[in-house]
Amino acid sequence: MSVELDEMDRKLLNMLQRDARTPFARIAREFGVSEATVRFRVKKLVEKGVVTRFITMLDPRKIGLPITATIVVKVEPTLLDKASERLASFDEAHHVFQSTGEYDIVAVVHARDMAHLSEIRKRVKMIPGVRDVFVSVATRIMRVEPVFKL
């Protein structure tokens, strides 16, 4: 369900998306409000689930995970939720979606090497209800953008 955001919420979220470490005092000065107002706004955005967490974004290639792949999975309909949850629990799975179309689950994974990717594929195939697995390795990362334009 969508949450109603006013202009200050949008500006605050845009700023925090660029750098979640931006001090509230600096935001308050820039917006012309008190630091308490900024803290209150952020607290409300967290409580409403608009902000789910504050993170540091890493380049997987620079931390030993140079292989990025998409795994698409066909699953028995009665086991879709359990299979999706199981795949989402894999440490290597960074995005997992239930999907319409030919495949039921789409996952983006990161692996140390091709042997590691092969092992991930085998683990996916062993999930109860999985009927078919297709893996496509990314040859080049063109864009990873976690920021939403508000």
Short mmCIF file of N, CA and C in Angstrom, two decimals:
data_model
loop_
_atom_site.label_atom_id
_atom_site.label_comp_id
_atom_site.label_asym_id
_atom_site.label_seq_id
_atom_site.Cartn_x
_atom_site.Cartn_y
_atom_site.Cartn_z
N MET A 1 0.84 -1.17 0.00
CA MET A 1 0.00 0.00 0.00
C MET A 1 0.89 1.24 0.00
N SER A 2 0.54 2.18 -0.81
CA SER A 2 1.29 3.42 -0.94
C SER A 2 1.08 4.31 0.28
N VAL A 3 2.14 5.05 0.63
CA VAL A 3 2.09 6.01 1.73
C VAL A 3 2.14 7.41 1.14
N GLU A 4 1.31 8.30 1.66
CA GLU A 4 1.30 9.67 1.15
C GLU A 4 2.55 10.40 1.66
N LEU A 5 3.29 10.99 0.72
CA LEU A 5 4.51 11.72 1.04
C LEU A 5 4.34 13.18 0.65
N ASP A 6 4.71 14.09 1.55
CA ASP A 6 4.68 15.51 1.18
C ASP A 6 6.04 15.89 0.59
N GLU A 7 6.15 17.14 0.19
CA GLU A 7 7.38 17.61 -0.47
C GLU A 7 8.60 17.45 0.43
N MET A 8 8.46 17.73 1.72
CA MET A 8 9.60 17.59 2.63
C MET A 8 10.02 16.12 2.76
N ASP A 9 9.05 15.21 2.83
CA ASP A 9 9.37 13.79 2.87
C ASP A 9 10.17 13.39 1.64
N ARG A 10 9.72 13.84 0.48
CA ARG A 10 10.41 13.49 -0.77
C ARG A 10 11.84 14.03 -0.79
N LYS A 11 12.00 15.29 -0.42
CA LYS A 11 13.35 15.89 -0.38
C LYS A 11 14.24 15.14 0.62
N LEU A 12 13.69 14.81 1.77
CA LEU A 12 14.44 14.09 2.80
C LEU A 12 14.84 12.71 2.29
N LEU A 13 13.92 12.00 1.67
CA LEU A 13 14.22 10.67 1.15
C LEU A 13 15.25 10.73 0.03
N ASN A 14 15.13 11.72 -0.86
CA ASN A 14 16.12 11.86 -1.93
C ASN A 14 17.52 12.06 -1.35
N MET A 15 17.61 12.91 -0.32
CA MET A 15 18.90 13.18 0.29
C MET A 15 19.46 11.92 0.97
N LEU A 16 18.63 11.22 1.73
CA LEU A 16 19.10 10.03 2.44
C LEU A 16 19.44 8.88 1.49
N GLN A 17 18.76 8.81 0.35
CA GLN A 17 19.11 7.79 -0.63
C GLN A 17 20.50 8.02 -1.20
N ARG A 18 20.86 9.28 -1.39
CA ARG A 18 22.20 9.58 -1.91
C ARG A 18 23.27 9.29 -0.87
N ASP A 19 22.98 9.59 0.40
CA ASP A 19 23.95 9.35 1.48
C ASP A 19 23.20 9.24 2.80
N ALA A 20 22.97 8.02 3.23
CA ALA A 20 22.22 7.78 4.47
C ALA A 20 22.97 8.26 5.71
N ARG A 21 24.24 8.61 5.55
CA ARG A 21 25.02 9.11 6.69
C ARG A 21 24.95 10.64 6.81
N THR A 22 24.17 11.28 5.98
CA THR A 22 24.04 12.73 6.07
C THR A 22 23.54 13.10 7.46
N PRO A 23 24.28 13.92 8.18
CA PRO A 23 23.85 14.29 9.54
C PRO A 23 22.50 15.01 9.53
N PHE A 24 21.67 14.67 10.50
CA PHE A 24 20.36 15.32 10.60
C PHE A 24 20.50 16.82 10.79
N ALA A 25 21.55 17.25 11.48
CA ALA A 25 21.77 18.69 11.68
C ALA A 25 21.98 19.39 10.34
N ARG A 26 22.73 18.77 9.43
CA ARG A 26 22.96 19.37 8.11
C ARG A 26 21.67 19.41 7.30
N ILE A 27 20.89 18.33 7.37
CA ILE A 27 19.61 18.30 6.66
C ILE A 27 18.70 19.41 7.20
N ALA A 28 18.66 19.54 8.53
CA ALA A 28 17.82 20.56 9.16
C ALA A 28 18.20 21.95 8.67
N ARG A 29 19.51 22.24 8.63
CA ARG A 29 19.98 23.55 8.15
C ARG A 29 19.55 23.78 6.70
N GLU A 30 19.74 22.76 5.87
CA GLU A 30 19.42 22.88 4.46
C GLU A 30 17.92 23.08 4.23
N PHE A 31 17.09 22.45 5.05
CA PHE A 31 15.63 22.54 4.90
C PHE A 31 15.04 23.71 5.68
N GLY A 32 15.84 24.32 6.56
CA GLY A 32 15.34 25.43 7.36
C GLY A 32 14.36 24.99 8.44
N VAL A 33 14.60 23.79 9.01
CA VAL A 33 13.75 23.26 10.09
C VAL A 33 14.65 22.82 11.23
N SER A 34 14.07 22.42 12.35
CA SER A 34 14.87 21.95 13.48
C SER A 34 15.35 20.52 13.24
N GLU A 35 16.42 20.18 13.92
CA GLU A 35 16.94 18.81 13.85
C GLU A 35 15.89 17.83 14.39
N ALA A 36 15.13 18.26 15.41
CA ALA A 36 14.07 17.40 15.97
C ALA A 36 13.01 17.08 14.91
N THR A 37 12.72 18.05 14.05
CA THR A 37 11.75 17.82 12.98
C THR A 37 12.27 16.75 12.02
N VAL A 38 13.53 16.84 11.67
CA VAL A 38 14.13 15.84 10.77
C VAL A 38 14.09 14.47 11.42
N ARG A 39 14.50 14.37 12.68
CA ARG A 39 14.47 13.08 13.39
C ARG A 39 13.05 12.50 13.42
N PHE A 40 12.06 13.35 13.72
CA PHE A 40 10.67 12.93 13.78
C PHE A 40 10.22 12.40 12.41
N ARG A 41 10.54 13.14 11.34
CA ARG A 41 10.15 12.73 9.99
C ARG A 41 10.77 11.38 9.61
N VAL A 42 12.06 11.23 9.90
CA VAL A 42 12.73 9.96 9.57
C VAL A 42 12.12 8.82 10.37
N LYS A 43 11.87 9.06 11.65
CA LYS A 43 11.26 8.03 12.50
C LYS A 43 9.91 7.60 11.92
N LYS A 44 9.09 8.54 11.50
CA LYS A 44 7.78 8.23 10.92
C LYS A 44 7.92 7.45 9.61
N LEU A 45 8.89 7.82 8.79
CA LEU A 45 9.10 7.12 7.52
C LEU A 45 9.53 5.67 7.76
N VAL A 46 10.31 5.46 8.81
CA VAL A 46 10.71 4.09 9.18
C VAL A 46 9.49 3.32 9.71
N GLU A 47 8.74 3.94 10.60
CA GLU A 47 7.55 3.28 11.17
C GLU A 47 6.53 2.90 10.11
N LYS A 48 6.38 3.74 9.08
CA LYS A 48 5.42 3.46 8.01
C LYS A 48 5.95 2.46 6.99
N GLY A 49 7.23 2.07 7.14
CA GLY A 49 7.82 1.10 6.22
C GLY A 49 8.31 1.70 4.91
N VAL A 50 8.30 3.03 4.80
CA VAL A 50 8.83 3.68 3.60
C VAL A 50 10.34 3.44 3.55
N VAL A 51 11.02 3.67 4.67
CA VAL A 51 12.44 3.36 4.81
C VAL A 51 12.51 2.01 5.51
N THR A 52 13.10 1.04 4.83
CA THR A 52 13.17 -0.30 5.41
C THR A 52 14.49 -0.57 6.14
N ARG A 53 15.55 0.13 5.72
CA ARG A 53 16.83 0.04 6.41
C ARG A 53 17.82 1.02 5.80
N PHE A 54 18.87 1.29 6.55
CA PHE A 54 19.94 2.16 6.08
C PHE A 54 21.14 1.26 5.83
N ILE A 55 21.69 1.30 4.60
CA ILE A 55 22.76 0.38 4.24
C ILE A 55 23.91 1.09 3.53
N THR A 56 25.01 0.37 3.40
CA THR A 56 26.14 0.78 2.58
C THR A 56 26.14 -0.10 1.35
N MET A 57 26.16 0.48 0.18
CA MET A 57 26.14 -0.30 -1.06
C MET A 57 27.56 -0.65 -1.47
N LEU A 58 27.78 -1.93 -1.72
CA LEU A 58 29.10 -2.42 -2.09
C LEU A 58 29.13 -2.85 -3.55
N ASP A 59 30.30 -2.82 -4.14
CA ASP A 59 30.51 -3.35 -5.49
C ASP A 59 30.88 -4.82 -5.32
N PRO A 60 30.01 -5.75 -5.73
CA PRO A 60 30.28 -7.17 -5.49
C PRO A 60 31.60 -7.65 -6.11
N ARG A 61 31.98 -7.05 -7.23
CA ARG A 61 33.22 -7.46 -7.90
C ARG A 61 34.45 -7.16 -7.05
N LYS A 62 34.37 -6.12 -6.23
CA LYS A 62 35.52 -5.70 -5.43
C LYS A 62 35.60 -6.42 -4.09
N ILE A 63 34.58 -7.22 -3.78
CA ILE A 63 34.61 -7.98 -2.52
C ILE A 63 34.62 -9.49 -2.78
N GLY A 64 35.09 -9.87 -3.98
CA GLY A 64 35.26 -11.30 -4.28
C GLY A 64 34.05 -11.99 -4.87
N LEU A 65 33.11 -11.23 -5.43
CA LEU A 65 31.93 -11.83 -6.06
C LEU A 65 31.79 -11.29 -7.49
N PRO A 66 32.72 -11.68 -8.39
CA PRO A 66 32.73 -11.11 -9.73
C PRO A 66 31.67 -11.67 -10.68
N ILE A 67 31.01 -12.76 -10.30
CA ILE A 67 30.01 -13.37 -11.17
C ILE A 67 28.62 -12.93 -10.73
N THR A 68 27.90 -12.27 -11.63
CA THR A 68 26.50 -11.90 -11.40
C THR A 68 25.67 -12.69 -12.39
N ALA A 69 24.60 -13.31 -11.89
CA ALA A 69 23.76 -14.12 -12.77
C ALA A 69 22.29 -13.95 -12.39
N THR A 70 21.46 -14.21 -13.39
CA THR A 70 20.01 -14.27 -13.16
C THR A 70 19.62 -15.73 -13.20
N ILE A 71 18.85 -16.14 -12.22
CA ILE A 71 18.34 -17.51 -12.18
C ILE A 71 16.83 -17.42 -12.26
N VAL A 72 16.25 -18.10 -13.24
CA VAL A 72 14.79 -18.15 -13.35
C VAL A 72 14.36 -19.58 -13.11
N VAL A 73 13.22 -19.72 -12.40
CA VAL A 73 12.83 -21.03 -11.89
C VAL A 73 11.35 -21.28 -12.16
N LYS A 74 11.03 -22.50 -12.62
CA LYS A 74 9.65 -22.96 -12.71
C LYS A 74 9.39 -23.82 -11.49
N VAL A 75 8.22 -23.60 -10.86
CA VAL A 75 7.91 -24.28 -9.61
C VAL A 75 6.48 -24.82 -9.66
N GLU A 76 6.27 -25.96 -8.99
CA GLU A 76 4.91 -26.48 -8.82
C GLU A 76 4.09 -25.41 -8.11
N PRO A 77 2.92 -25.07 -8.62
CA PRO A 77 2.13 -23.96 -8.05
C PRO A 77 1.87 -24.08 -6.55
N THR A 78 1.63 -25.26 -6.06
CA THR A 78 1.31 -25.42 -4.63
C THR A 78 2.52 -25.18 -3.73
N LEU A 79 3.72 -25.19 -4.30
CA LEU A 79 4.93 -25.00 -3.51
C LEU A 79 5.64 -23.69 -3.82
N LEU A 80 4.97 -22.79 -4.56
CA LEU A 80 5.62 -21.54 -4.98
C LEU A 80 6.10 -20.69 -3.81
N ASP A 81 5.25 -20.47 -2.83
CA ASP A 81 5.65 -19.61 -1.71
C ASP A 81 6.82 -20.21 -0.94
N LYS A 82 6.76 -21.49 -0.65
CA LYS A 82 7.86 -22.14 0.09
C LYS A 82 9.15 -22.14 -0.71
N ALA A 83 9.05 -22.39 -2.01
CA ALA A 83 10.25 -22.39 -2.85
C ALA A 83 10.85 -20.98 -2.94
N SER A 84 9.98 -19.98 -3.07
CA SER A 84 10.45 -18.60 -3.13
C SER A 84 11.17 -18.21 -1.84
N GLU A 85 10.57 -18.57 -0.71
CA GLU A 85 11.18 -18.27 0.59
C GLU A 85 12.52 -18.97 0.74
N ARG A 86 12.60 -20.21 0.28
CA ARG A 86 13.86 -20.97 0.39
C ARG A 86 14.95 -20.31 -0.45
N LEU A 87 14.63 -19.96 -1.69
CA LEU A 87 15.61 -19.31 -2.55
C LEU A 87 16.01 -17.95 -1.99
N ALA A 88 15.05 -17.23 -1.44
CA ALA A 88 15.34 -15.92 -0.85
C ALA A 88 16.26 -16.04 0.36
N SER A 89 16.32 -17.21 0.98
CA SER A 89 17.19 -17.40 2.15
C SER A 89 18.66 -17.64 1.77
N PHE A 90 18.95 -17.87 0.51
CA PHE A 90 20.33 -18.09 0.08
C PHE A 90 21.13 -16.80 0.28
N ASP A 91 22.29 -16.90 0.87
CA ASP A 91 23.15 -15.73 1.05
C ASP A 91 23.50 -15.07 -0.28
N GLU A 92 23.63 -15.87 -1.32
CA GLU A 92 24.05 -15.36 -2.63
C GLU A 92 22.93 -14.65 -3.38
N ALA A 93 21.68 -14.85 -2.96
CA ALA A 93 20.53 -14.26 -3.66
C ALA A 93 20.27 -12.86 -3.13
N HIS A 94 20.44 -11.87 -3.99
CA HIS A 94 20.31 -10.48 -3.55
C HIS A 94 18.99 -9.84 -3.98
N HIS A 95 18.35 -10.40 -4.97
CA HIS A 95 17.02 -9.96 -5.40
C HIS A 95 16.25 -11.22 -5.76
N VAL A 96 15.09 -11.41 -5.17
CA VAL A 96 14.26 -12.56 -5.49
C VAL A 96 12.83 -12.06 -5.67
N PHE A 97 12.25 -12.40 -6.82
CA PHE A 97 10.90 -11.94 -7.16
C PHE A 97 10.05 -13.13 -7.58
N GLN A 98 8.79 -13.16 -7.15
CA GLN A 98 7.83 -14.05 -7.78
C GLN A 98 7.38 -13.31 -9.03
N SER A 99 7.14 -14.06 -10.10
CA SER A 99 6.92 -13.42 -11.39
C SER A 99 5.79 -14.09 -12.16
N THR A 100 5.23 -13.32 -13.11
CA THR A 100 4.27 -13.89 -14.04
C THR A 100 5.06 -14.37 -15.25
N GLY A 101 4.40 -15.05 -16.14
CA GLY A 101 5.07 -15.49 -17.35
C GLY A 101 5.55 -16.92 -17.25
N GLU A 102 6.52 -17.24 -18.08
CA GLU A 102 7.00 -18.62 -18.19
C GLU A 102 7.66 -19.13 -16.91
N TYR A 103 8.36 -18.25 -16.21
CA TYR A 103 9.05 -18.65 -14.98
C TYR A 103 8.36 -18.02 -13.78
N ASP A 104 8.38 -18.75 -12.67
CA ASP A 104 7.67 -18.33 -11.47
C ASP A 104 8.51 -17.48 -10.52
N ILE A 105 9.83 -17.72 -10.53
CA ILE A 105 10.74 -17.00 -9.64
C ILE A 105 11.90 -16.47 -10.47
N VAL A 106 12.29 -15.23 -10.19
CA VAL A 106 13.47 -14.62 -10.80
C VAL A 106 14.39 -14.19 -9.67
N ALA A 107 15.65 -14.59 -9.73
CA ALA A 107 16.61 -14.22 -8.69
C ALA A 107 17.89 -13.69 -9.33
N VAL A 108 18.46 -12.67 -8.70
CA VAL A 108 19.77 -12.17 -9.08
C VAL A 108 20.73 -12.63 -7.99
N VAL A 109 21.78 -13.33 -8.41
CA VAL A 109 22.75 -13.87 -7.46
C VAL A 109 24.14 -13.38 -7.80
N HIS A 110 25.01 -13.43 -6.79
CA HIS A 110 26.42 -13.09 -6.98
C HIS A 110 27.25 -14.28 -6.50
N ALA A 111 28.28 -14.64 -7.27
CA ALA A 111 29.09 -15.82 -6.95
C ALA A 111 30.58 -15.51 -7.05
N ARG A 112 31.37 -16.32 -6.33
CA ARG A 112 32.84 -16.16 -6.33
C ARG A 112 33.45 -16.55 -7.67
N ASP A 113 32.90 -17.60 -8.29
CA ASP A 113 33.41 -18.11 -9.55
C ASP A 113 32.36 -19.02 -10.17
N MET A 114 32.66 -19.60 -11.32
CA MET A 114 31.68 -20.44 -12.01
C MET A 114 31.36 -21.71 -11.22
N ALA A 115 32.32 -22.24 -10.52
CA ALA A 115 32.06 -23.43 -9.69
C ALA A 115 31.05 -23.09 -8.57
N HIS A 116 31.22 -21.94 -7.97
CA HIS A 116 30.29 -21.49 -6.95
C HIS A 116 28.90 -21.30 -7.55
N LEU A 117 28.81 -20.69 -8.74
CA LEU A 117 27.52 -20.51 -9.41
C LEU A 117 26.88 -21.86 -9.71
N SER A 118 27.67 -22.82 -10.13
CA SER A 118 27.15 -24.17 -10.40
C SER A 118 26.58 -24.79 -9.12
N GLU A 119 27.26 -24.57 -8.01
CA GLU A 119 26.78 -25.09 -6.72
C GLU A 119 25.47 -24.43 -6.33
N ILE A 120 25.34 -23.12 -6.57
CA ILE A 120 24.09 -22.41 -6.28
C ILE A 120 22.97 -23.01 -7.13
N ARG A 121 23.25 -23.23 -8.41
CA ARG A 121 22.25 -23.81 -9.32
C ARG A 121 21.78 -25.17 -8.81
N LYS A 122 22.71 -25.99 -8.36
CA LYS A 122 22.35 -27.31 -7.82
C LYS A 122 21.47 -27.18 -6.59
N ARG A 123 21.78 -26.23 -5.71
CA ARG A 123 20.97 -26.03 -4.51
C ARG A 123 19.56 -25.57 -4.87
N VAL A 124 19.45 -24.73 -5.91
CA VAL A 124 18.13 -24.29 -6.36
C VAL A 124 17.35 -25.49 -6.89
N LYS A 125 17.98 -26.34 -7.68
CA LYS A 125 17.30 -27.51 -8.24
C LYS A 125 16.81 -28.48 -7.16
N MET A 126 17.46 -28.44 -5.99
CA MET A 126 17.09 -29.35 -4.90
C MET A 126 15.93 -28.81 -4.05
N ILE A 127 15.50 -27.60 -4.28
CA ILE A 127 14.37 -27.03 -3.53
C ILE A 127 13.11 -27.81 -3.91
N PRO A 128 12.35 -28.28 -2.92
CA PRO A 128 11.12 -29.02 -3.23
C PRO A 128 10.16 -28.19 -4.10
N GLY A 129 9.66 -28.83 -5.16
CA GLY A 129 8.72 -28.17 -6.07
C GLY A 129 9.36 -27.57 -7.30
N VAL A 130 10.68 -27.42 -7.31
CA VAL A 130 11.35 -26.83 -8.47
C VAL A 130 11.32 -27.82 -9.62
N ARG A 131 10.80 -27.35 -10.77
CA ARG A 131 10.71 -28.19 -11.97
C ARG A 131 11.80 -27.89 -12.98
N ASP A 132 12.19 -26.61 -13.09
CA ASP A 132 13.18 -26.24 -14.11
C ASP A 132 13.93 -25.01 -13.64
N VAL A 133 15.22 -24.96 -13.97
CA VAL A 133 16.08 -23.84 -13.59
C VAL A 133 16.88 -23.42 -14.81
N PHE A 134 16.91 -22.12 -15.05
CA PHE A 134 17.72 -21.57 -16.14
C PHE A 134 18.59 -20.47 -15.56
N VAL A 135 19.90 -20.52 -15.89
CA VAL A 135 20.85 -19.54 -15.37
C VAL A 135 21.44 -18.75 -16.53
N SER A 136 21.49 -17.44 -16.37
CA SER A 136 22.09 -16.56 -17.37
C SER A 136 23.11 -15.68 -16.66
N VAL A 137 24.37 -15.76 -17.11
CA VAL A 137 25.45 -14.99 -16.49
C VAL A 137 25.54 -13.61 -17.16
N ALA A 138 25.62 -12.58 -16.34
CA ALA A 138 25.80 -11.22 -16.85
C ALA A 138 27.23 -11.08 -17.36
N THR A 139 27.38 -10.52 -18.53
CA THR A 139 28.72 -10.31 -19.08
C THR A 139 29.26 -8.92 -18.77
N ARG A 140 28.34 -8.02 -18.38
CA ARG A 140 28.75 -6.65 -18.07
C ARG A 140 27.65 -6.00 -17.23
N ILE A 141 28.03 -5.35 -16.16
CA ILE A 141 27.06 -4.63 -15.35
C ILE A 141 26.96 -3.22 -15.91
N MET A 142 25.78 -2.87 -16.40
CA MET A 142 25.58 -1.57 -17.01
C MET A 142 25.06 -0.55 -16.00
N ARG A 143 24.21 -1.01 -15.08
CA ARG A 143 23.66 -0.08 -14.10
C ARG A 143 23.07 -0.86 -12.94
N VAL A 144 23.38 -0.41 -11.76
CA VAL A 144 22.73 -0.86 -10.55
C VAL A 144 22.30 0.41 -9.85
N GLU A 145 21.01 0.65 -9.77
CA GLU A 145 20.53 1.91 -9.22
C GLU A 145 19.50 1.66 -8.13
N PRO A 146 19.91 1.79 -6.87
CA PRO A 146 18.97 1.57 -5.77
C PRO A 146 18.17 2.80 -5.39
N VAL A 147 18.42 3.93 -6.07
CA VAL A 147 17.78 5.19 -5.72
C VAL A 147 16.53 5.40 -6.57
N PHE A 148 15.42 5.74 -5.90
CA PHE A 148 14.17 6.06 -6.60
C PHE A 148 14.05 7.58 -6.69
N LYS A 149 13.69 8.07 -7.85
CA LYS A 149 13.49 9.50 -8.04
C LYS A 149 12.13 9.86 -7.46
N LEU A 150 12.11 10.72 -6.46
CA LEU A 150 10.86 11.10 -5.82
C LEU A 150 10.50 12.54 -6.14
#
